[in-house]
PDB file of C-alpha atoms in Angstrom:
ATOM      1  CA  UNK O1428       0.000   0.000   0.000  1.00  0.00           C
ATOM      2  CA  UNK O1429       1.656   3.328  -1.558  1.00  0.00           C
ATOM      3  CA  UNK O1430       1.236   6.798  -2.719  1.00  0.00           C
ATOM      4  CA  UNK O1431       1.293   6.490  -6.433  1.00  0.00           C
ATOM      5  CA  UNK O1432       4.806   8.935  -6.129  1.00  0.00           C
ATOM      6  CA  UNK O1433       7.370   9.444  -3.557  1.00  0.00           C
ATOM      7  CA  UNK O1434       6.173  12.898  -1.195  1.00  0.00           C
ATOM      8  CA  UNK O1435       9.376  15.095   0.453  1.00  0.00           C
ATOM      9  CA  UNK O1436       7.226  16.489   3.152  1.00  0.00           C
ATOM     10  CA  UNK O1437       4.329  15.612   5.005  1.00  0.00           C
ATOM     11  CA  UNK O1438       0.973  18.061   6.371  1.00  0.00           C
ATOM     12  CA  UNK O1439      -1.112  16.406   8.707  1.00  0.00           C
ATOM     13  CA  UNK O1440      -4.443  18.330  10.368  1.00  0.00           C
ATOM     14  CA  UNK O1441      -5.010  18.405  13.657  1.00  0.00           C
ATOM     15  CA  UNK O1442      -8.615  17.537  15.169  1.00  0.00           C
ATOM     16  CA  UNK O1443      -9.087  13.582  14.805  1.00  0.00           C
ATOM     17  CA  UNK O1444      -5.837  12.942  12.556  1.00  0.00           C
ATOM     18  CA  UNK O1445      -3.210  14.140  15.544  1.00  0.00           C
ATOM     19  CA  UNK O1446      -4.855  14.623  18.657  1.00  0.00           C
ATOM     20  CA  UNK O1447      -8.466  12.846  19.808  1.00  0.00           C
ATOM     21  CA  UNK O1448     -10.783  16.253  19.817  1.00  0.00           C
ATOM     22  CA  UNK O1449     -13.371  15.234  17.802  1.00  0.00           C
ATOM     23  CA  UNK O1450     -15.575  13.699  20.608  1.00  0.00           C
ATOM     24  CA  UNK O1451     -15.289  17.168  22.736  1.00  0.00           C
ATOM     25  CA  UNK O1452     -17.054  19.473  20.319  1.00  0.00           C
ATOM     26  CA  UNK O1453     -19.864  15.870  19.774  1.00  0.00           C
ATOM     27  CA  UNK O1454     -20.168  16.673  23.685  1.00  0.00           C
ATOM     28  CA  UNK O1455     -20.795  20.090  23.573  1.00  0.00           C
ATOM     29  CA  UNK O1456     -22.594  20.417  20.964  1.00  0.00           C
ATOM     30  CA  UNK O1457     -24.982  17.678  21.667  1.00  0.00           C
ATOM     31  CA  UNK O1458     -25.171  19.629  25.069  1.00  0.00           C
ATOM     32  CA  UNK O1459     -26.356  22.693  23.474  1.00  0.00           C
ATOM     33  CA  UNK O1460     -29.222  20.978  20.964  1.00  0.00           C
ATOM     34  CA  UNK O1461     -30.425  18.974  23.737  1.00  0.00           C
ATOM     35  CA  UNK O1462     -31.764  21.793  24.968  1.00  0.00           C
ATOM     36  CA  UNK O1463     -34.040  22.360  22.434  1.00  0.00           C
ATOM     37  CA  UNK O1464     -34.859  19.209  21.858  1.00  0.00           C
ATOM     38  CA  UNK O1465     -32.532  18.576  19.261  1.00  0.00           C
ATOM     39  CA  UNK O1466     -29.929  15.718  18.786  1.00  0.00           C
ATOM     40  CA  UNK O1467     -26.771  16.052  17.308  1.00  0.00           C
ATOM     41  CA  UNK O1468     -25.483  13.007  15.143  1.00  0.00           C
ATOM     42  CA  UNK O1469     -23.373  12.057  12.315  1.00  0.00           C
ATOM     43  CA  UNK O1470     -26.140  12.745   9.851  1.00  0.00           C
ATOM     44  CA  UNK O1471     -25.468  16.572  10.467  1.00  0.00           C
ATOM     45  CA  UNK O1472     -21.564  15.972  11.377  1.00  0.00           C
ATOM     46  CA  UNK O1473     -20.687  14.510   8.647  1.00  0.00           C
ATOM     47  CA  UNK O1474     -21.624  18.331   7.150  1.00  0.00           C
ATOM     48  CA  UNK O1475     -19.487  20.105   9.382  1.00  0.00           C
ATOM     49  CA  UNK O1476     -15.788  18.704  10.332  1.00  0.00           C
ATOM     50  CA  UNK O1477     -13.349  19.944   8.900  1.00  0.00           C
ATOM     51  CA  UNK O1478     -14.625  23.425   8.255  1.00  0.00           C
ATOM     52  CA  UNK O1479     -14.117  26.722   9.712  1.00  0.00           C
ATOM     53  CA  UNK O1480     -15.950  27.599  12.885  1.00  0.00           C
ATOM     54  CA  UNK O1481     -18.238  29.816  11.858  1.00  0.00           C
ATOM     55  CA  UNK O1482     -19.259  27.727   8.469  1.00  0.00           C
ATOM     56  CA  UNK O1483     -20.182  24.852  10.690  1.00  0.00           C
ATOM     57  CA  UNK O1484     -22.380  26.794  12.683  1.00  0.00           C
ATOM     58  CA  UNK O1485     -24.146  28.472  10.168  1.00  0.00           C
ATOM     59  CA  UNK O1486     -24.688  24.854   8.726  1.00  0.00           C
ATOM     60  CA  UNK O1487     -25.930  23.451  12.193  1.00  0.00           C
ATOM     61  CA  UNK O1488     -27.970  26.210  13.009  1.00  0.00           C
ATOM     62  CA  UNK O1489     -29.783  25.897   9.928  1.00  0.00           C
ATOM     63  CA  UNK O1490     -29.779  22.209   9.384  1.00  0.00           C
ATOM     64  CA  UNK O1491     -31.412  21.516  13.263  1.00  0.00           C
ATOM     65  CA  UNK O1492     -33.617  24.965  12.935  1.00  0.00           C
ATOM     66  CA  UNK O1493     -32.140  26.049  16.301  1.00  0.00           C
ATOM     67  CA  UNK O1494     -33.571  29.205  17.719  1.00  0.00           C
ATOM     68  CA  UNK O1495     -30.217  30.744  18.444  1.00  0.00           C
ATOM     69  CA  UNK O1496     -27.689  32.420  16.102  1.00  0.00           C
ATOM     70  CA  UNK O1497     -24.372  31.081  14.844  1.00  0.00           C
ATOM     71  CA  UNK O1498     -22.165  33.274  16.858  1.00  0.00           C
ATOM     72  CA  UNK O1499     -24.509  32.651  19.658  1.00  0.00           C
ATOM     73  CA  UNK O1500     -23.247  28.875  19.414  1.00  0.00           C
ATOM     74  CA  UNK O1501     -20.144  29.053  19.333  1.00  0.00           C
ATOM     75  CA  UNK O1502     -19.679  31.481  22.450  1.00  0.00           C
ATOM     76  CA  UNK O1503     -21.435  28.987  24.383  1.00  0.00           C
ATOM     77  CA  UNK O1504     -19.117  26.064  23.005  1.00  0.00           C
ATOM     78  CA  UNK O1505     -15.816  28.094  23.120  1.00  0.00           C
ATOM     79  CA  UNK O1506     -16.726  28.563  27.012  1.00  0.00           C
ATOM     80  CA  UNK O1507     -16.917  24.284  27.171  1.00  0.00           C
ATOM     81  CA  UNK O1508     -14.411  23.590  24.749  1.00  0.00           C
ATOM     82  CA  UNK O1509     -11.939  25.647  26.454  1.00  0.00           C
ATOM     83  CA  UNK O1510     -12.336  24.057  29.793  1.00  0.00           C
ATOM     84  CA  UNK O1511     -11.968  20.714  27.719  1.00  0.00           C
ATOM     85  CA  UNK O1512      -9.250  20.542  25.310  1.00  0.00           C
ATOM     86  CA  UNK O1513      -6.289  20.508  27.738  1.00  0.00           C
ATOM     87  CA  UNK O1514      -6.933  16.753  28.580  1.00  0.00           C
ATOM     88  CA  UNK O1515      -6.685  16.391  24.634  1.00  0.00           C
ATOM     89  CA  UNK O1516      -4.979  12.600  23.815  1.00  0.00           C
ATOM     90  CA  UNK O1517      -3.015  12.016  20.826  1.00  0.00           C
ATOM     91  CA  UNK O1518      -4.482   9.774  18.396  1.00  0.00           C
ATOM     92  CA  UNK O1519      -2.870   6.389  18.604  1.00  0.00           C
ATOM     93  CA  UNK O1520       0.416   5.672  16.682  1.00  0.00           C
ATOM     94  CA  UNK O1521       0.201   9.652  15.177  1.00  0.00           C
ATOM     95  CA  UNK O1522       3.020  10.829  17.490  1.00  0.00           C
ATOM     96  CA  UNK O1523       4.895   7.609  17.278  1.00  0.00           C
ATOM     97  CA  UNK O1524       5.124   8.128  13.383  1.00  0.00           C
ATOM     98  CA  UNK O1525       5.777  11.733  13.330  1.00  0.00           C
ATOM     99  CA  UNK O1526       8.474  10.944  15.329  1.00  0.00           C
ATOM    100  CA  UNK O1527      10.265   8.801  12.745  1.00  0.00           C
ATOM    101  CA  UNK O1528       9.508  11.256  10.108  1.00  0.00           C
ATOM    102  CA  UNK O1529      11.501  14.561  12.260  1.00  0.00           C
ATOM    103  CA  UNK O1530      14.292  11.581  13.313  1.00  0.00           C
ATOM    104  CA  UNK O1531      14.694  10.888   9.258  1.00  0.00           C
ATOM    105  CA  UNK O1532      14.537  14.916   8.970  1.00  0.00           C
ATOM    106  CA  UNK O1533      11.444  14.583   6.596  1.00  0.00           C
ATOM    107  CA  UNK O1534       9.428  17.978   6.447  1.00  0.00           C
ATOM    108  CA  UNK O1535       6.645  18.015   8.623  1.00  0.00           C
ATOM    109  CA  UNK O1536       3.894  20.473   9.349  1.00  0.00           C
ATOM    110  CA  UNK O1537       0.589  20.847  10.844  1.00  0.00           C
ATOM    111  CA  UNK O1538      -2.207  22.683   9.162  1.00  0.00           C
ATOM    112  CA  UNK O1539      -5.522  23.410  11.275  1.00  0.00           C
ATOM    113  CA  UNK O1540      -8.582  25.171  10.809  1.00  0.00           C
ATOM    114  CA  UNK O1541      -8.420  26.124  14.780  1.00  0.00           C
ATOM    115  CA  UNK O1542      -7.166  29.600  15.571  1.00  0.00           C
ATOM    116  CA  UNK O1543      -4.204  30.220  17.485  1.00  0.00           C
ATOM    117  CA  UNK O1544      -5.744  29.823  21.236  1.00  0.00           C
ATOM    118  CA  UNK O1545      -7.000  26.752  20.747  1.00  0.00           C
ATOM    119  CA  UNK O1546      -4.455  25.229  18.824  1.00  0.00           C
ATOM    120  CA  UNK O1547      -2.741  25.940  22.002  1.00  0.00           C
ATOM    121  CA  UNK O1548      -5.124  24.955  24.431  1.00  0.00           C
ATOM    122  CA  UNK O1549      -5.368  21.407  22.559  1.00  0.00           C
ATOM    123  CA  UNK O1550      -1.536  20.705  22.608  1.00  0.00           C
ATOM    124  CA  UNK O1551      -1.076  22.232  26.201  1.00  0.00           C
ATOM    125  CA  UNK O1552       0.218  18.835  27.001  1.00  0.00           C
ATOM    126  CA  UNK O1553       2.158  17.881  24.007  1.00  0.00           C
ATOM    127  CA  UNK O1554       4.320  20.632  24.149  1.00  0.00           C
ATOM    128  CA  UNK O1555       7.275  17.796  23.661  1.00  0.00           C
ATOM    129  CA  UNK O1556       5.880  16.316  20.875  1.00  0.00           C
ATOM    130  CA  UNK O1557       4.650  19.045  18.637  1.00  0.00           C
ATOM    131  CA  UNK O1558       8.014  20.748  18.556  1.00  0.00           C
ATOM    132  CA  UNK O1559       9.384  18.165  16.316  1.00  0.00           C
ATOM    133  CA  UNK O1560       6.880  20.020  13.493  1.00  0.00           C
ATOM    134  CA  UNK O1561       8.728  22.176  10.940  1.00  0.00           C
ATOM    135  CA  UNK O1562       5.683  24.564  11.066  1.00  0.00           C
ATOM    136  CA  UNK O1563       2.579  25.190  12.555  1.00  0.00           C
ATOM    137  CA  UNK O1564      -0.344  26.977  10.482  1.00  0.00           C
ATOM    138  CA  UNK O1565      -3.445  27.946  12.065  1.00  0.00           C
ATOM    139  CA  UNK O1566      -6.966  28.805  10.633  1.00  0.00           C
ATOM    140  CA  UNK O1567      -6.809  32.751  12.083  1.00  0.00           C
ATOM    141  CA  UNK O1568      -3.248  32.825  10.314  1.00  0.00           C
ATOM    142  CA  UNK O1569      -3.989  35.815   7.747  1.00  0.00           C
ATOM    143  CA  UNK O1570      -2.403  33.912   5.231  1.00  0.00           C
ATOM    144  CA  UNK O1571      -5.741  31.050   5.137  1.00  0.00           C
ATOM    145  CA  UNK O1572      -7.758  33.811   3.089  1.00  0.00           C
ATOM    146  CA  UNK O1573     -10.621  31.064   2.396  1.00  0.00           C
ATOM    147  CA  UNK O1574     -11.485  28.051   4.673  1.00  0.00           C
ATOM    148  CA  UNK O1575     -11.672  24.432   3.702  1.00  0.00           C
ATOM    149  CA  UNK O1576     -12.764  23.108   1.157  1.00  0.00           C
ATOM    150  CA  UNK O1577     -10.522  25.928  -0.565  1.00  0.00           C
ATOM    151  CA  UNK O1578      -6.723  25.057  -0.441  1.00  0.00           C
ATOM    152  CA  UNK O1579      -5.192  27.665   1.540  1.00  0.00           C
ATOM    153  CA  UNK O1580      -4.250  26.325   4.811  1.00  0.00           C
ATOM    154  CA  UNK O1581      -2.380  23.538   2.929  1.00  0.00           C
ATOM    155  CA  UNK O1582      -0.702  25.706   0.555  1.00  0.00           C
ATOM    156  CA  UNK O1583       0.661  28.104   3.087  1.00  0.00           C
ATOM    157  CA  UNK O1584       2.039  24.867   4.806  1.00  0.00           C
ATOM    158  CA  UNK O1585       3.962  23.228   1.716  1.00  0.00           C
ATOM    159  CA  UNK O1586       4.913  27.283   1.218  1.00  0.00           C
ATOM    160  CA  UNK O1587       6.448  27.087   4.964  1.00  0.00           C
ATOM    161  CA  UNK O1588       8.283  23.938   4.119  1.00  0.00           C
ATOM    162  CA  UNK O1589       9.536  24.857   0.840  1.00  0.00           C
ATOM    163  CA  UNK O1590       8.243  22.633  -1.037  1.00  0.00           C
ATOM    164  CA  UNK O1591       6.058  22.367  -4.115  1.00  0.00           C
ATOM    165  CA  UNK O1592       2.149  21.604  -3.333  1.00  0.00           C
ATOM    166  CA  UNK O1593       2.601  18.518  -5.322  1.00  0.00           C
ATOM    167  CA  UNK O1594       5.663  16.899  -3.076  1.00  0.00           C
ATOM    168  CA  UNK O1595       3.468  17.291   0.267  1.00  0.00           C
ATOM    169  CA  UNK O1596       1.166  14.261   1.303  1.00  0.00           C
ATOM    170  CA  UNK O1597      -1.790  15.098   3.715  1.00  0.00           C
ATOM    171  CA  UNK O1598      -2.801  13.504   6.288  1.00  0.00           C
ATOM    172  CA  UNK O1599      -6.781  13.971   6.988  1.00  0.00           C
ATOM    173  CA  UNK O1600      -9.891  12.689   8.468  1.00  0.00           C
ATOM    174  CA  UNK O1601     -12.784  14.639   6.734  1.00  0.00           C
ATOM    175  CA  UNK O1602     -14.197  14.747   2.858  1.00  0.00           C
ATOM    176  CA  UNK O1603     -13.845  18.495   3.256  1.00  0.00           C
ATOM    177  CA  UNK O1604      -9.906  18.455   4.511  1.00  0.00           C
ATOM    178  CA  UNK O1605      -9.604  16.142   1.557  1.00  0.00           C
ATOM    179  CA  UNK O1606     -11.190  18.315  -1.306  1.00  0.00           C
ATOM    180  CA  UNK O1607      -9.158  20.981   0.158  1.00  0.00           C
ATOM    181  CA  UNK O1608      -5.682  18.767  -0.087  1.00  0.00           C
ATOM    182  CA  UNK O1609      -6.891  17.746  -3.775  1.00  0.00           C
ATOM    183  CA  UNK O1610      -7.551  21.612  -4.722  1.00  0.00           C
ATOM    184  CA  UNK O1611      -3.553  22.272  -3.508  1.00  0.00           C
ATOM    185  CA  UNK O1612      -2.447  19.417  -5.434  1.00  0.00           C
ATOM    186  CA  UNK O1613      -1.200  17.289  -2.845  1.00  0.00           C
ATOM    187  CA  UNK O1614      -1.868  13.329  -2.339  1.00  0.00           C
ATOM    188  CA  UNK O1615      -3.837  12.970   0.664  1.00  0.00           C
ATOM    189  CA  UNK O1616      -3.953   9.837   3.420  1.00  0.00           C
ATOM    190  CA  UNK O1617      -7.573   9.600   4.535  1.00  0.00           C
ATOM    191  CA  UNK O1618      -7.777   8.108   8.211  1.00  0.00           C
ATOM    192  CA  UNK O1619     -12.042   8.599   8.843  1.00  0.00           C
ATOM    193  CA  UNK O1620     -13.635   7.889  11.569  1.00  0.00           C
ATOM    194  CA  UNK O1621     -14.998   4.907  12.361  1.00  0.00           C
ATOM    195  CA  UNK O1622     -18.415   6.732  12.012  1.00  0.00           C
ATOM    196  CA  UNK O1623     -18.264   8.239   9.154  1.00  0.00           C
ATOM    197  CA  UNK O1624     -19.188   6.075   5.899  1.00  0.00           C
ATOM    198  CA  UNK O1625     -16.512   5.444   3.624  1.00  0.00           C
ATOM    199  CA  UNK O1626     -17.703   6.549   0.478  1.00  0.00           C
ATOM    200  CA  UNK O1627     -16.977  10.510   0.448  1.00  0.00           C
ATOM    201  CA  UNK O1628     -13.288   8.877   0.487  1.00  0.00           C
ATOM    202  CA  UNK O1629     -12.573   7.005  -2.492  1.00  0.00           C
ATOM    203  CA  UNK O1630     -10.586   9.638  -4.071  1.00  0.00           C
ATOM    204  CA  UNK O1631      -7.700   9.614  -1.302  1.00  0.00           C
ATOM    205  CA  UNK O1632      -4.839   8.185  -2.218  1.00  0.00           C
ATOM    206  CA  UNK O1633      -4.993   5.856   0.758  1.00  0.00           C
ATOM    207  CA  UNK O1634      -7.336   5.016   3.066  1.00  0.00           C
ATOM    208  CA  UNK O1635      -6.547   3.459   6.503  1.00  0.00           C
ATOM    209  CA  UNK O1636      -8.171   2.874   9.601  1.00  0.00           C
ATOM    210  CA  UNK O1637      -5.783   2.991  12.130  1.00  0.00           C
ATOM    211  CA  UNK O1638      -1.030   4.648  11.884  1.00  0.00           C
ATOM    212  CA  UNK O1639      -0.309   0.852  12.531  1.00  0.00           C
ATOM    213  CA  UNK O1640      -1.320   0.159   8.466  1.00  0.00           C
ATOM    214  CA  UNK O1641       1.322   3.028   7.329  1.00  0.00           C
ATOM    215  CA  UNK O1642       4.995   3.147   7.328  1.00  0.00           C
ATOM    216  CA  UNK O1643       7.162   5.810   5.853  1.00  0.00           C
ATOM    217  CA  UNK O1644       8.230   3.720   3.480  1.00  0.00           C
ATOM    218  CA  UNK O1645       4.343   3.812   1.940  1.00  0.00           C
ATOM    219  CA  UNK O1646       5.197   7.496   1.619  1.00  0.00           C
ATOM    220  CA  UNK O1647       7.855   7.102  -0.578  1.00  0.00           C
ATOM    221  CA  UNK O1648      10.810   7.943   2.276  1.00  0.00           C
TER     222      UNK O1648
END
């Protein structure tokens, strides 16, 4: 199982491809539709990972008809969320490879649609671990003119590691991380959830379930 050609660097997002978030904004945001007698499931999920904030809000406020406005929502999250994603856990075998990458000297970089604070308040704990990246871009960096689906965050990362769009592979967990990764010209490794039905990714490049099907070898280093 390879990339159909050799990548020089490497991107990988963030929420549910490095570190185990995903579930925390599911809490909260199941919290906050509960209230009004909503539920919150992967039917209207599947819409929104991936995305900028206020995008997915728009999206959930309108899909679930909740009486409330988007910027209403995501106050009331940020004030959960915040309180949450210090006890972030990596996903596992993501900071064992990433490790063998920075020990081979392979460019690496995150790319994340979070803004600065919490990128920070997610990794509070893996200070150790995420200073092996090359670079670090984050979705408030003024650089990411347009969200994902659109390609910016990815192509200011292959920018940061000097490298051509097409050399980076990306690591990512949602259909809209990989359109985005597609639209920069970059291979992409899909790793979805469990939950999420496999379909939206049969134009990655490779799919895998769990880091303990991929080597760097697969990646052409």
């Amino acid at each position: 199982m390879k990339l159909p050609r050799p990548a020089r660097g490497v991107i990988f997002y963030l929420d549910g491809v490095l570190l185990d978030t995903e579930h925390f904004y599911t809490e909260v945001t199941d919290e906050i539709c509960r209230v009004y007698g909503k539920r919150y499931d992967w039917s209207i999920k599947r819409h929104m990972i991936g995305r900028p904030s206020i995008e997915s809000a728009r999206y959930l406020v309108d899909a679930l008809s909740l009486p409330i406005s988007p910027e209403e929502y995501l106050e009331r999250r940020a004030i959960r969320l915040d309180e949450m994603f210090p006890l972030s856990d990596g996903i596992p075998g993501a900071e064992a490879l990433t490790r063998v990458l920075a020990a081979r000297r392979i460019p690496i970089a995150v790319a994340t649609s979070s803004e600065r604070h919490l990128f920070e308040r997610k990794t509070l704990k893996h200070g150790d671990w995420f200073s092996l990246f090359d670079s670090v871009v984050v979705g408030d960096d003024p650089r990411v003119k347009k969200g994902k689906p659109a390609p910016d965050v990815f192509l200011v990362a292959a920018a940061e590691l000097g490298l051509r769009p097409a050399d980076c592979v990306v690591f990512e967990d949602a259909p809209a991380g990989l359109a985005a990764a597609h639209a920069a010209g970059m291979q992409v490794v899909a790793i979805p959830d469990p939950g999420m039905d496999r379909a939206p990714y049969a134009s990655a490049d490779l799919v895998i379930d769990t880091y303990a099907e991929v080597v760097p070898e697969d990646l052409g280093f």
